[in-house]
Amino acid sequence: MTRSTTRIAHLRAAGVSFVVELRTPVPRVLHWGEDLGELTDDGLAALALSADAASLHCALDEPRQFTVWPTQADGWSGTPAQEGHRAGTATAPRVTMTGAEESPAALVIALRDTDAGLDLTLTYRLDPSGVLAVRTRMSCPAGAPGPGPYDLASTTALLPVPNRAQEILDFTGKWCRERSPQRGRLAFAGHVREVRRGRPGLDAPHLLTVGVPGFGFRTGEVWALHVGWSGNQRWLAERLPEGAGVHGGVLGGGELLTPGEIRLAPGDSYTSPECYFAWSAEGLDGLAGRFHTMLRSRPGHPSSPRPLTLNTWEAVYFDHRPERLLALADDAAAVGVERLVLDDGWFLGRRDDTAGLGDWAVDPQMWPDGLTPLAERVHAHGMQFGLWVEPEMVNLRSRLAREHPDWILGPSAGLGPSSRHQYVLNVAHEEAFAYLLESLDGLVAEYGIDYLKWDHNRELHEAVHRDAHGGDRPGVHAQTRALYRLMDTLRSRRPDLEIESCSSGGGRVDLGVLARTDRVWASDCNDPVERQAIQRWTGQLLPPELIGAHVGGPRSHTTGRVADDSFRLITALFGHAGIEDDLTARTPAEREALTRWAALYKEVRGLLHGGRVVRGDLADDATYLHGVVAPDAGAALYCWARTETSVPAQSGRVPLPGLAPGRSYRVRIRTEAGLPSMHQVVAPAWYRAAVEDWVPMPGTVLTGAGLPMPTLNPGQALLIEAAATDTAH
Ligand code: GLA
């Protein structure tokens, strides 16, 4: 084989290198991971030379390459970048590079599949955070070969990972237990997650991570993938015995298409979801830091202080007596709430969850004067007014379903089973789209709505709609794009409107929906034991200011567990904080505690919503140490929590992650949210001193030696504040 001297593209950002040799017919990936520095031409040539692996027995007669578009044309036997056919032909994609453009932050490669008659554009965008975003556009030019359209079965963005990435972590879950980690050895063959729920789901993979064995929050080399899409999707980590060219395996992601869903006729195109790939040598915190940095740099990232929120769901459920809600609004304002969100129950015929979805008009029986009295009271208190909606859904017991049964997604053979008594509207239907847009826009205008809690409470099953010839056509892709267009149009009309993504709790937490929303509702579970874990792992992708975290009542409505005030308050502090409780039923002492906590939240939210999230690697799953450290390491707030008992009687010295060893600090225990009960007679001396006053501590003691932590009783937490006493160098 002769080696051509070809151009090599090298993108670099924040300690990450991505190197592609732009050779023909198909460019190959030379490297993705650690920054290789400013490589000279000789250095790049050496990298290219070292990208040829050995030739193997009973295998291709030349070394396998890992190209930017891996298919069987390269001898790649893993998941291919492209699958499809044209009436049963053109099943072996063979692409050729037709052009490439490189800028410091992006590489765009044009490919052509002559047999299938497709033009492809592969875009790699290396964000300043070091996250590499990959997107593919496929188009079928006029005059493409027949017969018939190209039926796209799948397209997968694939990047290589080395052999040392042998351990895998991703997530699963259920209602009230979202983002439950599952971890193990990455075996040969594939670890494939196919999401057919029409939303990422309560069991979403969230962030598929592979790494060196034993990687932790603070250490270990890790590679991760997030599919930024709110519809059906496919995620994979794959290792073949022969490797992936010179690499060990791959991470891959894309949309999961239903057969026949994307049929590209001349003039048509398909754009894949953006897949986000991140690498770090500093464990899971390093990955989280990259995603948080990327999200925070978006022009639309919420920049105002995140308003303390009261959501009415667990306070009143469907009991929407206006006087009850007016009293709740008064009490909310008194404790310091800045945004009140009226949850489900306000619209036509909505007395329970069996009726009303789709009829987005205020129920005159429940609200004889409309929502104006409540909206005005909320605004008069200086609070923002938010409203719950579930635009994509419909109950059959609704005016909408009676008048427009053809707007409901479902096969012509008849609707399948309902879920939470509801079905899904075809948002891609132009009239349904217009109805939803005008209804939502009208509500926002009429009541001066500042915020929509946008819910989505069922999965999409048999999500098909009739085409022009009466045939059932798959609809999840179109539905997802239509949802994005609906949100985008509404927001362009109402630029100040904020939207929360809720889906039975945290069933739609993805970077696709987050491009047009300002917060996610992480879970319907407000039990702090569960919440410690749910928030920890939601925060693996999202910074705290995007994660709704509410204090519920003492007894959790979803688990029945009773938790102390301080544990509930401290847990809800580490997100976009709120309250989900009937304040009118609380004692004056309880309201005072909430008022103190509300003031604390307002004091520390600048730090919590702008700093680096850090998590300690602890010997014990029952304890949590997490915190947020200011970008200059001059201040930090940590939560030390225990969810259950464990065997060790002493917690031992525990380093506080993220502080600068060379700086001088002082630490204190913040008491506004209350103090924990202990599983020991007398707490460690430093703790007793720090409850009373600031205690000076060198950075090395805090980060290197660590502090002996008190052993808390189960269901307890405390807040440690650190502040530098010197100035940053
Ligand atoms: C879903 C949401 C809840 C609440 C209810 C209202 O379950 O996750 O927070 O809004 O719907 O019906």
XYZ file of C-alpha atoms and ligand atoms in Angstrom:
741
model
C 0.000 0.000 0.000
C 1.319 3.448 -0.840
C 0.886 6.282 1.579
C -0.339 9.562 0.173
C 0.853 12.779 1.733
C -2.445 14.271 2.732
C -3.618 17.238 4.725
C -4.183 16.585 8.390
C -6.748 18.596 10.323
C -5.975 19.158 13.997
C -8.605 20.789 16.213
C -7.519 21.693 19.734
C -9.404 23.150 22.709
C -9.179 23.005 26.499
C -6.673 20.160 26.578
C -8.362 18.091 23.854
C -7.074 17.175 20.405
C -9.072 15.805 17.513
C -7.014 14.847 14.499
C -8.288 13.682 11.116
C -6.216 12.746 8.128
C -8.103 14.132 5.156
C -7.117 11.411 2.793
C -9.202 9.952 0.012
C -11.408 8.166 -0.525
C -12.416 8.503 3.150
C -10.616 10.530 5.833
C -9.565 8.646 8.921
C -9.552 9.586 12.586
C -6.004 9.660 13.873
C -6.734 10.733 17.420
C -9.431 11.929 19.797
C -8.449 12.611 23.406
C -5.555 14.234 25.205
C -4.091 17.369 23.647
C -1.114 16.440 21.502
C 0.226 19.980 21.492
C 1.134 22.075 18.490
C 2.208 19.311 16.111
C 4.617 20.156 13.309
C 4.173 18.605 9.885
C 6.658 15.944 10.928
C 4.721 15.331 14.115
C 1.469 14.964 12.195
C 3.166 12.634 9.722
C 4.398 10.535 12.632
C 0.884 10.371 14.019
C -0.382 9.264 10.612
C 2.349 6.619 10.338
C 1.534 5.322 13.794
C -2.163 5.106 12.893
C -1.599 1.970 10.830
C -2.171 -1.153 12.874
C -0.829 -4.626 12.129
C -2.451 -6.904 9.578
C -4.068 -9.908 11.222
C -4.540 -13.550 10.386
C -7.697 -14.399 8.479
C -8.457 -10.750 8.048
C -8.151 -7.901 5.579
C -4.920 -8.022 3.632
C -4.090 -4.486 4.620
C -4.397 -2.846 8.021
C -7.925 -1.802 8.902
C -8.519 1.937 9.106
C -10.946 3.751 11.324
C -12.471 6.327 9.008
C -14.822 9.202 9.701
C -17.571 7.140 8.040
C -16.921 3.545 9.097
C -18.673 1.017 6.870
C -17.955 -2.385 5.418
C -16.204 -0.582 2.557
C -13.331 -0.087 5.047
C -13.624 -3.656 6.319
C -15.357 -2.343 9.433
C -17.546 -5.067 10.933
C -18.919 -2.980 13.782
C -21.975 -0.740 13.740
C -21.711 1.230 10.504
C -22.084 4.971 10.101
C -24.838 4.486 7.548
C -27.477 1.893 6.760
C -30.213 2.119 4.188
C -31.333 1.102 0.752
C -33.010 2.204 -2.406
C -35.778 -0.334 -3.059
C -33.472 -3.078 -1.896
C -30.376 -1.802 -3.704
C -27.539 0.526 -2.718
C -27.165 -1.365 0.548
C -23.373 -1.108 0.730
C -22.584 2.543 1.329
C -19.327 3.598 -0.211
C -18.468 7.234 0.262
C -15.763 9.450 -1.162
C -14.597 12.763 0.193
C -15.526 15.616 -2.109
C -14.202 18.447 0.027
C -13.175 19.529 3.502
C -13.054 22.834 5.314
C -11.151 23.397 8.491
C -11.279 26.301 10.895
C -9.734 26.373 14.378
C -13.005 25.206 15.912
C -14.610 23.075 13.230
C -13.971 20.539 10.553
C -16.580 20.034 7.859
C -16.148 17.066 5.536
C -18.230 16.612 2.414
C -18.735 13.030 1.261
C -20.620 11.531 -1.635
C -22.223 8.110 -1.824
C -22.592 7.744 -5.569
C -24.386 4.417 -5.491
C -27.056 5.670 -3.097
C -27.115 9.108 -4.702
C -26.468 10.977 -1.479
C -24.403 13.979 -0.493
C -23.242 13.945 3.101
C -21.880 16.705 5.262
C -20.143 15.652 8.419
C -19.546 18.491 10.860
C -17.207 18.262 13.847
C -17.376 21.301 16.112
C -14.848 21.428 18.937
C -16.354 23.694 21.570
C -13.975 25.834 23.654
C -14.952 23.559 26.568
C -13.351 20.627 24.751
C -16.683 18.949 23.961
C -16.754 17.682 20.382
C -20.176 17.983 18.742
C -20.804 15.821 15.669
C -23.669 16.169 13.250
C -24.443 14.692 9.825
C -26.591 16.073 7.077
C -27.610 13.840 4.203
C -29.238 15.135 1.113
C -30.511 13.598 -2.023
C -29.726 15.918 -4.901
C -32.095 16.432 -7.808
C -31.472 13.778 -10.419
C -30.358 11.135 -7.899
C -30.436 7.587 -9.214
C -33.639 5.567 -8.920
C -35.477 3.451 -8.228
C -37.437 5.298 -5.580
C -36.259 7.253 -2.574
C -33.311 6.291 -0.378
C -34.694 4.656 2.767
C -32.377 5.692 5.546
C -32.239 3.035 8.242
C -29.657 4.652 10.500
C -26.805 7.026 10.700
C -24.433 6.844 13.646
C -21.734 9.292 14.699
C -18.770 7.139 15.714
C -15.552 8.076 17.462
C -12.769 5.738 18.548
C -11.660 5.036 22.112
C -8.503 3.163 23.144
C -8.229 -0.345 24.522
C -7.685 0.917 28.049
C -11.309 2.129 28.122
C -12.543 -1.105 29.645
C -15.157 -0.007 32.116
C -18.571 1.397 31.232
C -21.032 3.569 33.118
C -24.441 4.618 31.927
C -27.853 5.152 33.441
C -31.292 3.676 33.767
C -34.223 4.387 36.049
C -37.942 4.660 36.489
C -40.470 7.193 37.737
C -39.012 8.850 40.837
C -35.644 7.187 40.358
C -34.176 8.747 37.261
C -30.499 8.474 36.303
C -29.681 5.428 38.340
C -26.078 4.459 37.471
C -25.158 1.036 36.094
C -21.522 0.185 35.797
C -19.476 -2.773 34.677
C -16.821 -4.126 32.399
C -17.111 -3.187 28.745
C -17.211 -6.635 27.203
C -16.453 -7.423 23.599
C -19.403 -6.798 21.261
C -21.735 -3.949 21.830
C -23.352 -2.235 24.734
C -26.304 -0.792 22.855
C -29.074 1.380 24.249
C -32.044 1.803 21.964
C -34.652 4.259 23.184
C -38.076 3.706 21.625
C -40.110 5.810 24.026
C -40.422 8.930 21.887
C -38.545 10.773 24.620
C -35.200 10.070 26.290
C -37.176 8.400 29.075
C -36.973 7.992 32.808
C -34.366 5.312 32.060
C -32.377 7.475 29.625
C -28.705 6.563 29.077
C -27.986 10.264 29.871
C -24.209 10.100 29.479
C -22.611 6.919 28.195
C -19.114 6.850 29.663
C -16.222 4.467 29.210
C -12.957 4.754 31.055
C -9.912 3.147 32.517
C -10.823 0.588 35.205
C -11.663 2.234 38.498
C -12.279 5.736 37.146
C -13.888 7.970 39.735
C -15.194 11.467 40.178
C -11.731 12.972 40.497
C -9.441 10.560 38.702
C -9.198 8.323 35.691
C -9.271 8.839 31.956
C -12.812 8.797 30.576
C -14.607 9.204 27.247
C -18.295 10.004 27.063
C -21.204 10.483 24.696
C -24.503 12.304 24.928
C -27.102 12.163 22.159
C -28.720 15.607 22.111
C -32.146 14.569 20.968
C -35.629 14.301 22.502
C -37.031 11.505 20.321
C -35.970 7.909 19.709
C -32.249 7.354 19.890
C -29.422 4.874 19.853
C -26.281 4.938 21.951
C -23.505 2.407 21.865
C -20.092 1.445 23.094
C -18.560 -1.313 21.042
C -15.367 -3.348 21.165
C -14.398 -5.822 18.513
C -11.510 -8.238 18.971
C -9.756 -6.731 15.943
C -10.184 -3.209 17.348
C -11.232 -0.144 15.403
C -8.257 0.448 13.172
C -5.455 1.290 15.537
C -7.967 2.118 18.284
C -9.654 -0.233 20.727
C -13.370 0.429 20.358
C -15.961 3.067 19.604
C -18.610 5.258 21.094
C -21.524 5.939 18.797
C -24.863 7.681 18.786
C -27.702 8.879 16.642
C -31.412 8.852 16.121
C -33.221 5.510 16.193
C -35.327 5.586 13.069
C -38.409 3.493 12.436
C -38.200 1.598 9.130
C -39.563 3.871 6.424
C -39.440 6.970 8.596
C -36.838 8.827 6.533
C -37.177 8.355 2.778
C -34.985 10.731 0.837
C -36.374 11.608 -2.594
C -34.543 14.083 -4.846
C -34.478 17.433 -3.060
C -34.958 15.916 0.437
C -32.481 16.012 3.270
C -32.050 14.606 6.766
C -30.099 16.182 9.597
C -29.050 13.960 12.452
C -29.201 15.018 16.091
C -26.020 16.530 17.435
C -23.970 13.957 19.349
C -21.652 15.317 22.021
C -18.375 13.543 22.759
C -16.182 14.496 25.692
C -12.850 13.267 27.011
C -11.168 13.947 30.334
C -8.126 12.738 32.220
C -9.769 13.936 35.430
C -12.602 11.509 35.876
C -16.293 12.231 35.954
C -15.858 15.721 37.406
C -13.632 16.551 34.449
C -16.372 15.443 32.038
C -19.092 17.277 33.964
C -16.925 20.395 33.978
C -16.635 20.336 30.193
C -20.394 20.001 29.687
C -21.144 22.686 32.277
C -18.671 25.064 30.639
C -20.173 24.412 27.223
C -23.732 24.966 28.428
C -22.840 28.095 30.357
C -21.213 29.660 27.309
C -24.430 29.512 25.274
C -25.850 32.957 24.526
C -29.254 31.803 25.767
C -28.048 30.225 29.005
C -30.133 31.618 31.884
C -28.070 34.422 33.290
C -30.428 36.062 35.771
C -30.277 34.800 39.364
C -32.390 31.669 39.336
C -35.596 32.674 41.111
C -36.611 30.702 44.180
C -39.683 28.851 42.962
C -42.838 27.532 44.511
C -44.586 24.860 42.481
C -48.163 24.110 43.503
C -48.343 20.414 42.551
C -47.632 18.715 45.880
C -49.183 21.680 47.711
C -52.719 21.446 46.279
C -52.769 18.856 43.447
C -56.106 19.365 41.625
C -57.698 21.445 44.395
C -57.634 24.736 42.531
C -59.898 26.811 44.750
C -58.697 30.328 43.957
C -58.769 31.473 47.588
C -56.523 28.550 48.533
C -54.011 29.469 45.853
C -54.147 33.177 46.689
C -53.300 32.336 50.313
C -50.476 30.096 49.123
C -49.131 32.933 46.967
C -49.162 35.280 49.981
C -47.287 32.771 52.132
C -44.837 32.054 49.341
C -44.003 35.741 49.000
C -43.581 35.999 52.768
C -40.889 33.303 52.898
C -39.032 34.835 49.948
C -40.295 32.925 46.908
C -39.639 34.722 43.615
C -41.618 32.611 41.138
C -44.916 30.822 41.658
C -45.855 28.082 39.215
C -49.481 27.007 38.967
C -49.312 23.309 38.164
C -51.819 20.964 36.547
C -55.540 21.506 37.180
C -56.390 24.993 35.850
C -57.789 24.269 32.386
C -61.118 23.196 30.967
C -62.610 20.120 32.615
C -59.399 19.232 34.464
C -60.553 17.822 37.813
C -58.242 14.855 37.709
C -55.891 13.304 35.175
C -58.612 11.663 33.080
C -59.859 14.718 31.185
C -59.046 18.107 29.764
C -55.610 17.764 28.156
C -55.734 19.635 24.881
C -58.243 22.287 25.974
C -55.860 25.080 26.843
C -58.420 27.541 28.163
C -58.952 28.445 31.800
C -61.762 26.455 33.427
C -64.500 28.978 34.233
C -66.043 26.773 36.909
C -62.794 26.517 38.808
C -61.621 30.019 37.999
C -64.737 32.192 37.454
C -62.572 35.313 37.032
C -59.912 33.527 35.006
C -56.353 33.373 36.256
C -56.125 37.161 36.417
C -56.656 37.484 40.186
C -53.891 34.962 40.892
C -51.524 36.311 38.225
C -52.048 39.825 39.524
C -51.501 38.795 43.147
C -48.324 36.953 42.222
C -47.013 39.880 40.202
C -48.049 42.350 42.908
C -45.828 40.423 45.318
C -42.977 40.946 42.864
C -42.946 37.255 41.960
C -42.932 35.749 38.491
C -45.955 33.750 37.387
C -45.525 30.323 35.849
C -48.056 27.900 34.394
C -48.065 24.146 33.795
C -48.912 22.909 30.305
C -48.649 19.624 28.479
C -49.021 20.751 24.864
C -48.207 17.510 23.062
C -50.882 15.534 24.870
C -54.630 15.033 24.685
C -57.256 13.242 26.763
C -60.042 11.648 24.758
C -62.321 13.364 27.267
C -61.656 16.813 25.827
C -63.219 19.139 23.317
C -60.055 18.936 21.236
C -60.216 15.156 20.868
C -63.895 15.306 19.948
C -63.383 18.001 17.332
C -60.057 16.866 15.881
C -59.629 13.114 16.284
C -57.420 13.224 13.178
C -54.821 15.253 15.094
C -54.072 12.309 17.387
C -51.085 10.109 16.582
C -52.134 6.497 16.117
C -52.677 3.853 13.450
C -55.735 3.792 11.225
C -56.606 0.429 12.812
C -57.485 2.353 15.988
C -55.754 3.783 19.025
C -53.759 1.504 21.287
C -53.840 1.626 25.073
C -53.950 4.991 26.788
C -51.268 5.946 29.270
C -52.172 8.197 32.195
C -55.490 8.319 30.275
C -53.872 10.264 27.480
C -52.702 10.152 23.881
C -50.285 12.175 21.810
C -51.168 14.977 19.402
C -49.457 15.068 16.053
C -47.631 18.358 16.566
C -46.284 18.095 13.013
C -49.871 18.494 11.744
C -49.912 22.123 10.637
C -53.341 22.902 12.108
C -52.519 21.222 15.418
C -49.245 23.130 15.501
C -51.010 26.434 14.858
C -53.619 25.662 17.515
C -50.964 24.920 20.127
C -48.870 27.942 19.222
C -51.794 30.347 19.381
C -53.169 28.800 22.604
C -49.835 29.037 24.407
C -49.019 32.454 23.038
C -52.490 33.692 23.999
C -52.087 32.467 27.591
C -48.645 34.027 27.907
C -49.984 37.353 26.628
C -53.178 37.364 28.662
C -51.663 36.523 32.032
C -48.190 37.929 31.644
C -46.780 34.439 32.066
C -43.068 34.419 32.739
C -42.514 30.670 32.746
C -44.056 27.501 31.395
C -43.585 24.138 33.051
C -43.809 22.096 29.836
C -44.727 18.519 30.699
C -44.861 15.312 28.635
C -46.380 12.444 30.545
C -46.572 9.518 28.208
C -44.370 7.571 25.910
C -45.047 7.507 22.195
C -46.390 4.147 21.090
C -47.561 3.503 17.550
C -46.831 7.150 16.862
C -47.952 7.099 13.265
C -50.062 9.450 11.207
C -51.826 9.140 7.901
C -50.008 10.260 4.748
C -51.682 11.764 1.674
C -52.672 8.273 0.490
C -54.109 7.190 3.833
C -51.139 5.004 4.788
C -49.745 4.985 8.326
C -46.408 6.799 8.425
C -43.953 6.841 11.346
C -44.094 10.133 13.180
C -41.559 10.366 16.012
C -38.883 12.171 14.023
C -41.374 14.718 12.674
C -42.919 15.076 16.144
C -39.554 15.854 17.712
C -38.672 18.425 15.066
C -42.176 19.954 15.377
C -41.793 20.214 19.156
C -38.527 22.084 18.695
C -40.145 24.380 16.122
C -43.078 25.033 18.469
C -40.821 25.961 21.358
C -38.533 28.024 19.111
C -41.435 29.935 17.562
C -43.023 30.643 20.914
C -39.730 31.831 22.342
C -39.009 34.030 19.371
C -42.398 35.661 19.906
C -41.870 35.895 23.683
C -38.136 36.319 24.218
C -38.486 36.743 27.991
C -40.454 33.548 28.473
C -38.637 30.738 30.273
C -39.552 27.082 29.811
C -38.946 24.074 32.026
C -38.626 20.603 30.504
C -40.613 18.128 32.587
C -41.628 14.640 31.530
C -43.195 12.650 34.366
C -40.317 14.207 36.308
C -36.989 13.817 34.523
C -38.020 11.904 31.405
C -36.867 14.554 28.927
C -33.430 15.695 30.011
C -31.348 16.116 26.867
C -29.319 18.774 25.144
C -31.803 18.936 22.254
C -34.666 20.175 24.399
C -32.261 22.168 26.538
C -31.358 24.285 23.520
C -34.821 25.830 23.971
C -35.559 25.404 27.687
C -34.090 26.871 30.848
C -34.462 24.175 33.458
C -35.344 20.525 33.851
C -37.551 19.012 36.489
C -35.114 16.337 37.598
C -37.671 14.047 39.212
C -41.113 13.940 40.775
C -39.329 12.581 43.827
C -38.599 15.219 46.466
C -37.387 12.665 49.023
C -33.858 13.907 49.852
C -32.422 10.391 50.089
C -33.378 9.724 46.480
C -32.698 13.291 45.428
C -29.055 13.197 46.532
C -28.465 10.498 43.914
C -30.771 11.928 41.226
C -29.196 15.380 41.442
C -25.663 13.995 41.597
C -26.148 12.173 38.313
C -28.322 14.752 36.564
C -25.430 17.081 37.336
C -23.089 14.792 35.428
C -24.402 16.593 32.343
C -26.158 19.743 33.567
C -24.893 22.518 35.811
C -26.901 23.070 39.021
C -28.722 26.165 37.768
C -30.553 24.017 35.193
C -31.708 21.384 37.668
C -34.987 22.000 39.481
C -34.651 20.949 43.145
C -37.577 21.482 45.519
C -38.114 21.088 49.241
C -41.131 18.891 49.775
C -43.075 18.295 52.966
C -41.559 16.284 55.840
C -43.111 13.065 54.570
C -42.274 12.414 50.935
C -45.399 12.141 48.783
C -43.723 9.680 46.450
C -41.824 7.360 48.821
C -43.583 7.854 52.161
C -40.220 8.413 53.844
C -39.996 11.068 56.550
C -36.958 13.344 56.477
C -35.702 16.063 58.778
C -36.064 19.666 57.686
C -32.329 20.305 57.459
C -31.734 17.306 55.183
C -34.527 18.387 52.849
C -33.390 22.002 52.814
C -29.710 21.300 52.252
C -30.447 18.811 49.474
C -32.673 21.267 47.578
C -30.087 24.043 47.839
C -27.779 22.461 45.253
C -29.835 23.170 42.167
C -32.332 25.725 40.976
C -34.064 25.683 44.327
C -37.746 25.737 45.071
C -40.507 24.617 47.364
C -43.210 22.081 46.633
C -45.286 22.128 49.762
C -48.461 23.648 51.173
C -46.969 26.531 53.121
C -50.379 27.445 54.505
C -50.284 24.203 56.516
C -46.831 24.855 58.003
C -46.214 26.129 61.533
C -44.676 29.582 62.053
C -41.421 27.886 63.097
C -41.352 25.837 59.912
C -41.972 28.933 57.824
C -39.180 30.744 59.636
C -36.831 27.889 58.794
C -37.843 28.162 55.150
C -37.351 31.926 55.231
C -33.798 31.538 56.599
C -33.070 28.926 53.955
C -34.520 31.137 51.198
C -32.150 33.935 52.243
C -29.238 31.493 52.287
C -30.128 30.302 48.770
C -30.137 33.901 47.527
C -26.777 34.498 49.191
C -25.035 31.454 47.732
C -26.725 31.000 44.346
C -24.112 33.111 42.579
C -21.463 30.625 43.673
C -23.625 27.528 43.174
C -24.700 28.579 39.677
C -21.340 29.738 38.419
C -18.732 27.526 40.043
C -17.231 24.125 39.342
C -19.138 21.098 40.555
C -16.934 18.731 42.551
C -17.646 15.362 44.091
C -15.560 13.345 46.471
C -14.523 9.737 45.845
C -15.526 8.081 49.078
C -15.034 4.592 50.360
C -18.666 4.312 51.244
C -21.798 4.493 49.050
C -23.902 5.718 51.950
C -22.062 9.033 52.183
C -22.003 11.922 49.758
C -19.562 14.775 49.515
C -20.342 17.260 46.801
C -19.916 20.946 46.381
C -19.363 23.893 44.134
C -16.050 25.748 44.014
C -15.674 29.270 42.630
C -13.723 29.418 39.346
C -10.729 31.003 41.153
C -11.004 28.471 44.021
C -11.530 31.407 46.393
C -14.810 30.106 47.827
C -16.706 26.849 48.041
C -19.804 25.344 49.535
C -19.943 21.616 50.252
C -22.658 19.220 51.288
C -21.691 16.254 53.435
C -24.632 13.856 53.596
C -25.476 10.367 54.727
C -28.377 8.426 53.245
C -28.071 5.223 55.293
C -25.811 3.714 57.933
C -22.602 1.931 57.073
C -20.066 -0.159 58.937
C -17.151 2.236 59.557
C -17.712 4.086 62.816
C -15.328 6.887 61.876
C -15.633 8.687 58.564
C -11.900 9.405 58.663
C -10.115 12.288 56.977
C -11.875 13.294 53.787
C -10.238 15.746 51.340
C -12.412 18.653 50.187
C -12.099 18.522 46.393
C -11.438 21.484 44.142
C -9.689 23.949 46.471
C -6.198 25.225 45.697
C -3.587 23.456 47.856
C -1.334 26.514 47.805
C -3.916 28.908 49.165
C -5.006 29.710 52.718
C -8.606 29.204 53.718
C -10.986 29.369 56.585
C -13.956 27.059 56.955
C -17.227 27.210 58.825
C -20.433 25.230 59.097
C -23.465 27.082 57.781
C -26.289 26.648 60.258
C -29.173 28.478 58.547
C -30.653 25.241 57.199
C -30.181 23.510 60.558
C -27.622 21.076 61.900
C -27.576 17.308 61.487
C -27.911 14.687 64.170
C -24.801 12.557 64.670
C -24.067 8.891 65.052
C -21.375 9.711 67.598
C -21.212 11.195 71.086
C -19.029 14.189 70.357
C -18.298 15.428 66.840
C -14.684 16.052 65.714
C -13.052 19.123 67.243
C -12.730 21.128 63.999
C -16.434 20.658 63.354
C -17.390 21.931 66.816
C -15.152 24.951 66.322
C -16.489 25.582 62.782
C -20.075 25.591 64.003
C -19.115 28.512 66.281
C -16.870 30.516 63.984
C -14.525 30.461 61.015
C -11.586 28.084 61.438
C -8.359 28.889 59.529
C -7.026 25.997 57.440
C -4.217 25.804 54.869
C -5.325 24.547 51.471
C -3.061 21.518 51.767
C -4.816 20.403 54.954
C -8.212 20.697 53.283
C -7.320 19.147 49.942
C -4.435 16.850 50.868
C -4.818 15.636 54.428
C -8.579 16.155 54.540
C -10.907 16.846 57.436
C -12.194 14.118 59.745
C -15.875 14.229 58.904
C -18.525 13.668 61.523
C -20.409 10.421 61.077
C -23.990 11.510 60.587
C -27.133 9.627 61.339
C -28.856 8.339 58.189
C -30.907 11.010 56.437
C -28.741 13.910 57.604
C -26.608 16.528 55.903
C -24.451 19.511 56.735
C -23.077 22.497 54.856
C -19.381 23.387 54.913
C -18.292 26.744 53.567
C -14.687 27.487 52.643
C -13.342 30.943 51.840
C -9.819 31.908 50.842
C -8.064 34.345 53.139
C -5.392 35.244 50.603
C -5.759 36.590 47.096
C -5.505 34.386 44.038
C -2.099 34.413 42.347
C -46.176 15.149 36.046
C -45.104 16.072 36.568
C -45.471 16.570 37.932
C -46.798 17.280 37.869
C -47.847 16.363 37.278
C -49.142 17.097 37.039
O -46.223 13.983 36.775
O -43.864 15.408 36.591
O -44.475 17.433 38.435
O -46.670 18.450 37.116
O -47.428 15.814 36.052
O -50.107 16.268 36.480
